[in-house]
Short mmCIF file of C-alpha atoms in Angstrom, two decimals:
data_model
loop_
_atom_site.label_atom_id
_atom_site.label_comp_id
_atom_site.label_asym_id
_atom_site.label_seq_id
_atom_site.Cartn_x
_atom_site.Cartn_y
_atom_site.Cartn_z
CA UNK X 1 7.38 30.19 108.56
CA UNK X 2 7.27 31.32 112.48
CA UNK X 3 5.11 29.12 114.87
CA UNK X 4 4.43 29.09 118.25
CA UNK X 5 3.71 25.96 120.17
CA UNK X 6 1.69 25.63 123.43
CA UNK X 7 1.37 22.57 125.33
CA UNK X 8 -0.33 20.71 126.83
CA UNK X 9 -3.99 21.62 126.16
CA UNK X 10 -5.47 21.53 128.85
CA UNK X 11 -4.20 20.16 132.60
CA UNK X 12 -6.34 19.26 135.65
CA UNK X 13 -3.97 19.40 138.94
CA UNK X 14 -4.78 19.30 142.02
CA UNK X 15 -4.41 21.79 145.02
CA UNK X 16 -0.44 22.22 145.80
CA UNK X 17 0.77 20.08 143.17
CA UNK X 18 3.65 21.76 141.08
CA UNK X 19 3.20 23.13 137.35
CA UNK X 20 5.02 23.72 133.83
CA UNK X 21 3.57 25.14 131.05
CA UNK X 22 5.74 25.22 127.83
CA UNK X 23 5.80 27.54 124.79
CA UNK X 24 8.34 27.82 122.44
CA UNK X 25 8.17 29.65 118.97
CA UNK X 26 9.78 28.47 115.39
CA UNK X 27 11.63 30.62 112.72
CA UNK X 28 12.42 33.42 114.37
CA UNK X 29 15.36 34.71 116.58
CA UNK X 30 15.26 36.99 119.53
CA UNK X 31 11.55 37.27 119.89
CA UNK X 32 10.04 39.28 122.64
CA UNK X 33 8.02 36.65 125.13
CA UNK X 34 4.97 37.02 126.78
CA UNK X 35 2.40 34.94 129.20
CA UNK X 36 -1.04 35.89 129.46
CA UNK X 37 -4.06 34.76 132.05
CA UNK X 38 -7.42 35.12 130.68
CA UNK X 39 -10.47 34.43 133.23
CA UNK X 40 -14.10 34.38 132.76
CA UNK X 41 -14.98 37.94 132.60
CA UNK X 42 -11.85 39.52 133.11
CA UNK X 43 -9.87 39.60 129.65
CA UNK X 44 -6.52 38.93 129.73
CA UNK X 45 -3.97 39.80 132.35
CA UNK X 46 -0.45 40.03 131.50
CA UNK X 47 1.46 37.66 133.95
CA UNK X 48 5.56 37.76 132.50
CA UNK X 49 7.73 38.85 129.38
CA UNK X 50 10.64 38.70 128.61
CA UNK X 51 12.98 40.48 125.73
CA UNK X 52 15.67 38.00 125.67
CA UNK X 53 17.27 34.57 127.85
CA UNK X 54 17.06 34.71 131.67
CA UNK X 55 15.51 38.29 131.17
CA UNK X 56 11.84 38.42 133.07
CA UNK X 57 9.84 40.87 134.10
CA UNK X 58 6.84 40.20 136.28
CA UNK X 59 3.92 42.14 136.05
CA UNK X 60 1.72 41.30 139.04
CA UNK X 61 2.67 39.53 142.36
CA UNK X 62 1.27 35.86 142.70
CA UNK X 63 2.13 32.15 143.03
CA UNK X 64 3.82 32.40 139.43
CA UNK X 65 6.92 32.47 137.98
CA UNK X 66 8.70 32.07 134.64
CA UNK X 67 11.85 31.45 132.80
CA UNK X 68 12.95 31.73 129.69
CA UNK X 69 16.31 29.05 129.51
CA UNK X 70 16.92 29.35 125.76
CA UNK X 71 16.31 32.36 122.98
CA UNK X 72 12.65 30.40 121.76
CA UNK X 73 11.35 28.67 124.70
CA UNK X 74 9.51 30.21 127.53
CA UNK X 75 8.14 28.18 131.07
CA UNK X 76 5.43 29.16 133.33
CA UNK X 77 5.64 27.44 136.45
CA UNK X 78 4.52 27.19 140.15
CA UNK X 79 5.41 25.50 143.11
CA UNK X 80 2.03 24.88 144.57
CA UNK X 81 -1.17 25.12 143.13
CA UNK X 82 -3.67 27.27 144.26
CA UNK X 83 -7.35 27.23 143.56
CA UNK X 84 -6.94 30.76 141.97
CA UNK X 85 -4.59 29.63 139.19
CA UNK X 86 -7.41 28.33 137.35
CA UNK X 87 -7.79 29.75 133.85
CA UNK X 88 -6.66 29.72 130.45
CA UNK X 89 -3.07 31.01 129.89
CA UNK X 90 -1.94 32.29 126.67
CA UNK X 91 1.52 32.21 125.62
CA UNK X 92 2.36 35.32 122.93
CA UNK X 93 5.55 36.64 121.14
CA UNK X 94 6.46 39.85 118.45
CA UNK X 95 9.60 40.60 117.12
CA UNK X 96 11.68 43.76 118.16
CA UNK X 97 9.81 46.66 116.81
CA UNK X 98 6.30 45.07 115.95
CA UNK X 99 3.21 46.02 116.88
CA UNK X 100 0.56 43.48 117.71
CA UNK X 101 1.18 40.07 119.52
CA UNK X 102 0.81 36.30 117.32
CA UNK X 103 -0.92 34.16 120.30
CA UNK X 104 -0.35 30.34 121.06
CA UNK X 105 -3.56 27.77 121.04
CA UNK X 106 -3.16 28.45 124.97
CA UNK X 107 -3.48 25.91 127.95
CA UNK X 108 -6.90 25.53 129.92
CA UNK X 109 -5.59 24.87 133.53
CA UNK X 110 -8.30 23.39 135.87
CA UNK X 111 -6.85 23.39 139.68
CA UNK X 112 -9.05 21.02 141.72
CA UNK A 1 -1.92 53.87 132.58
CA UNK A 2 -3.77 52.66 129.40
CA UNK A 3 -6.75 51.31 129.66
CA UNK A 4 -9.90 50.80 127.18
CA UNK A 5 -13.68 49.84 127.96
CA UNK A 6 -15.31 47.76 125.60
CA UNK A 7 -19.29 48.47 125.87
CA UNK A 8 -21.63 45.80 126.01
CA UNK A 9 -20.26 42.04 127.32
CA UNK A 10 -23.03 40.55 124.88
CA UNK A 11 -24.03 41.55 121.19
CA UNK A 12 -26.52 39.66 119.36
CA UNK A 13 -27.04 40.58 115.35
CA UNK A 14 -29.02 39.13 112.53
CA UNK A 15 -27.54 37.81 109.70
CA UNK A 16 -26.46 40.21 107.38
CA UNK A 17 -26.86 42.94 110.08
CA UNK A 18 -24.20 45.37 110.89
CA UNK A 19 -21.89 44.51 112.80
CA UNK A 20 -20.74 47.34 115.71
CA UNK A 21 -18.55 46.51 118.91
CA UNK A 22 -17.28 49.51 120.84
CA UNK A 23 -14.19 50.55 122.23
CA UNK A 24 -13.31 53.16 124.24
CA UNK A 25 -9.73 54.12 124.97
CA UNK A 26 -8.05 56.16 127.97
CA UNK A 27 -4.28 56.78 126.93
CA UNK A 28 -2.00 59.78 128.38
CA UNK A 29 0.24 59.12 125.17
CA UNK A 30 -0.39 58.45 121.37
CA UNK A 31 -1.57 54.94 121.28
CA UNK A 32 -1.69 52.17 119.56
CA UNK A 33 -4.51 49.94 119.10
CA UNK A 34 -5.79 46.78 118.60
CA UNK A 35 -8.60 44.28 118.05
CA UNK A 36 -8.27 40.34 118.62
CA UNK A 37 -10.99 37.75 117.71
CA UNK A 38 -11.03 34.18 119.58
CA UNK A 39 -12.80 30.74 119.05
CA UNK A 40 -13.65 28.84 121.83
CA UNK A 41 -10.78 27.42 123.43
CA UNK A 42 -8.18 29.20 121.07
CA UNK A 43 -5.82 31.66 121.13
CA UNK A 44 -6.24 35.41 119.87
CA UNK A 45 -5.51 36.30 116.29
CA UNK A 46 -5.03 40.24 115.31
CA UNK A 47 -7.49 41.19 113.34
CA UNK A 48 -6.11 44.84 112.88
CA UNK A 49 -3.61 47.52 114.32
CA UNK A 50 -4.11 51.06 114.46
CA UNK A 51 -0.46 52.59 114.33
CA UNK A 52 -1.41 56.65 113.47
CA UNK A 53 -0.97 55.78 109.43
CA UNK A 54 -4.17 56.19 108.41
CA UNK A 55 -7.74 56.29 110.88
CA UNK A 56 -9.71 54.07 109.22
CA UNK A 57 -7.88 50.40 109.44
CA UNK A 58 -9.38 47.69 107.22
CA UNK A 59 -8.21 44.22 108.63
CA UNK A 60 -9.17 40.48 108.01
CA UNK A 61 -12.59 38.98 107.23
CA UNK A 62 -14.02 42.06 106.18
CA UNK A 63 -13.87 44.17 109.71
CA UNK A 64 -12.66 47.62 109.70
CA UNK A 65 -12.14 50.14 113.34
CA UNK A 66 -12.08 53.68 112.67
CA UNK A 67 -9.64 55.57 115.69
CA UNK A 68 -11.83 58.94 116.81
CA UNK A 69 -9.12 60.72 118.75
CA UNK A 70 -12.28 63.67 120.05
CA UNK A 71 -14.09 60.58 121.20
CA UNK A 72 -11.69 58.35 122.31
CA UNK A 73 -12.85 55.72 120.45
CA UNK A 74 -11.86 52.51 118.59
CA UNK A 75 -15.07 50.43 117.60
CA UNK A 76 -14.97 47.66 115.20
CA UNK A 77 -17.40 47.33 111.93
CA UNK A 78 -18.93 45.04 109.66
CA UNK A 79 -21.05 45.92 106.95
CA UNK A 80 -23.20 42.26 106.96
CA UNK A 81 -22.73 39.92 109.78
CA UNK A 82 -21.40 36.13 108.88
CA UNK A 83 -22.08 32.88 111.39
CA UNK A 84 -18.48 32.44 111.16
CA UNK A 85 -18.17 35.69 113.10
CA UNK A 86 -19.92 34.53 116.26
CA UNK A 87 -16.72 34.84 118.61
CA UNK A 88 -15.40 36.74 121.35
CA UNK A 89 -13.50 40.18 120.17
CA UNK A 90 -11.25 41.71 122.06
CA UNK A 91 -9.96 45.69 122.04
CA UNK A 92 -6.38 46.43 123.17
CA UNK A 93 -4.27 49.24 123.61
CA UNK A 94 -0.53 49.73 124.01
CA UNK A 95 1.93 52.64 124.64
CA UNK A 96 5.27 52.11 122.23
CA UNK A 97 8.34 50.92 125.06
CA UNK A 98 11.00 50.71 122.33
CA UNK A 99 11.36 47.22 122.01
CA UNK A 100 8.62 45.33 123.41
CA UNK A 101 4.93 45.84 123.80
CA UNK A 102 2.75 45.17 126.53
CA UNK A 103 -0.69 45.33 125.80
CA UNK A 104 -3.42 45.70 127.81
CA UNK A 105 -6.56 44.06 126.38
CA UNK A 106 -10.32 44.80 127.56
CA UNK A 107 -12.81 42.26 129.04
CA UNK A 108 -14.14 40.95 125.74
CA UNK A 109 -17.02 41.10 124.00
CA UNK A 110 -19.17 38.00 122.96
CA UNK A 111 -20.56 38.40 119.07
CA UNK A 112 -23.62 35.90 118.47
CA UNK A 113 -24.80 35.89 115.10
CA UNK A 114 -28.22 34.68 114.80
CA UNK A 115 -29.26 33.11 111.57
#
């Protein structure tokens, strides 16, 4: 059966410290790859996807970036942390074709 | 652009009550559309797809949406309202890019049942 994994939970980092936020999905091949920011009141803004390895595509400008190193694993990362990149990111992936996104268990990030 | 507009950040119901969350969609091509329920500190999980089959979807744990294309409209029903559906429900829309999808979700509306 296909899975997707998030880690970790949740994070508390401080100010400028560096990040890495994992997902990677199981029993699939090729899967389109998404990250998602949801803050309090806002929804969910898409952040990055990707459609297949080393292929991103950024969505909105900010202290983010990601990369996608092999076919089922995709990083979110930062250089510094900034006070702003508090929130809950979701991690997300379809197949070619599909309609409708299967969501990881996400990762509350708490930037102090 | 796609966008939608869910009314109403808050909806309390009764036990047993109907169950009504609206959705409003602006699109400039056919959409597609979407509702998501989440649990606290949880991802999303689809709880149905409109895809232009058929305008009345039926999806998990008894919700259905009904797509109005004269109203623009996408709201999400349930005939009696459950404790277990006290969550946070979230509309979506998406154009079709031929490959991948990027959705565009509204702000989210908070369900609280009250027993």
């Amino acid at each position: 059966s296909q899975t997707i994994h998030q880690w970790p939970a949740t994070l508390v980092q401080p100010v400028g410290s560096p990040l890495s936020l994992e997902c990677t999905v199981e029993g699939t091949s090729n899967p389109n790859l998404y990250w998602y920011r949801q803050a309090a009141g806002r929804g969910l803004q898409l952040l990055f996807y990707s459609v297949g390895i080393g292929q991103i595509s950024s969505e909105v400008p900010q202290n983010l970036s990601a990369s996608r190193p092999q076919d089922r694993q995709f990083i979110l990362s930062s250089k510094k942390l900034l006070l702003s990149d508090s929130g809950f990111y979701l991690c997300a992936w379809n197949t070619k074709g599909a309609l409708g996104y299967t969501f990881g268990s996400g990762t509350r990030l708490t930037v102090v | 652009a796609q966008s939608v507009t869910q009314l109403g950040s808050h909806v309390s119901v009764s036990e047993g009550a109907l169950v009504l969350l609206r959705c409003n969609y602006s699109s400039s091509v056919p959409p597609y559309l979407f509702w998501y329920v989440q649990y606290p500190n949880q991802g999303l999980q689809l709880l149905l797809k409109y895809t232009s089959a058929a305008t009345l979807v039926k999806g998990i744990n008894g919700f259905e949406a009904e797509f109005k294309k004269s109203e623009t409209s996408f709201h999400l029903t349930k005939p009696s309202a459950h404790m277990s559906d006290a969550a946070e429900y979230f509309c979506a829309v998406s154009p079709y890019s031929g490959g991948y999808q990027k959705v565009t979700f509204g702000t989210g509306t908070k369900l609280q049942v009250i027993p």
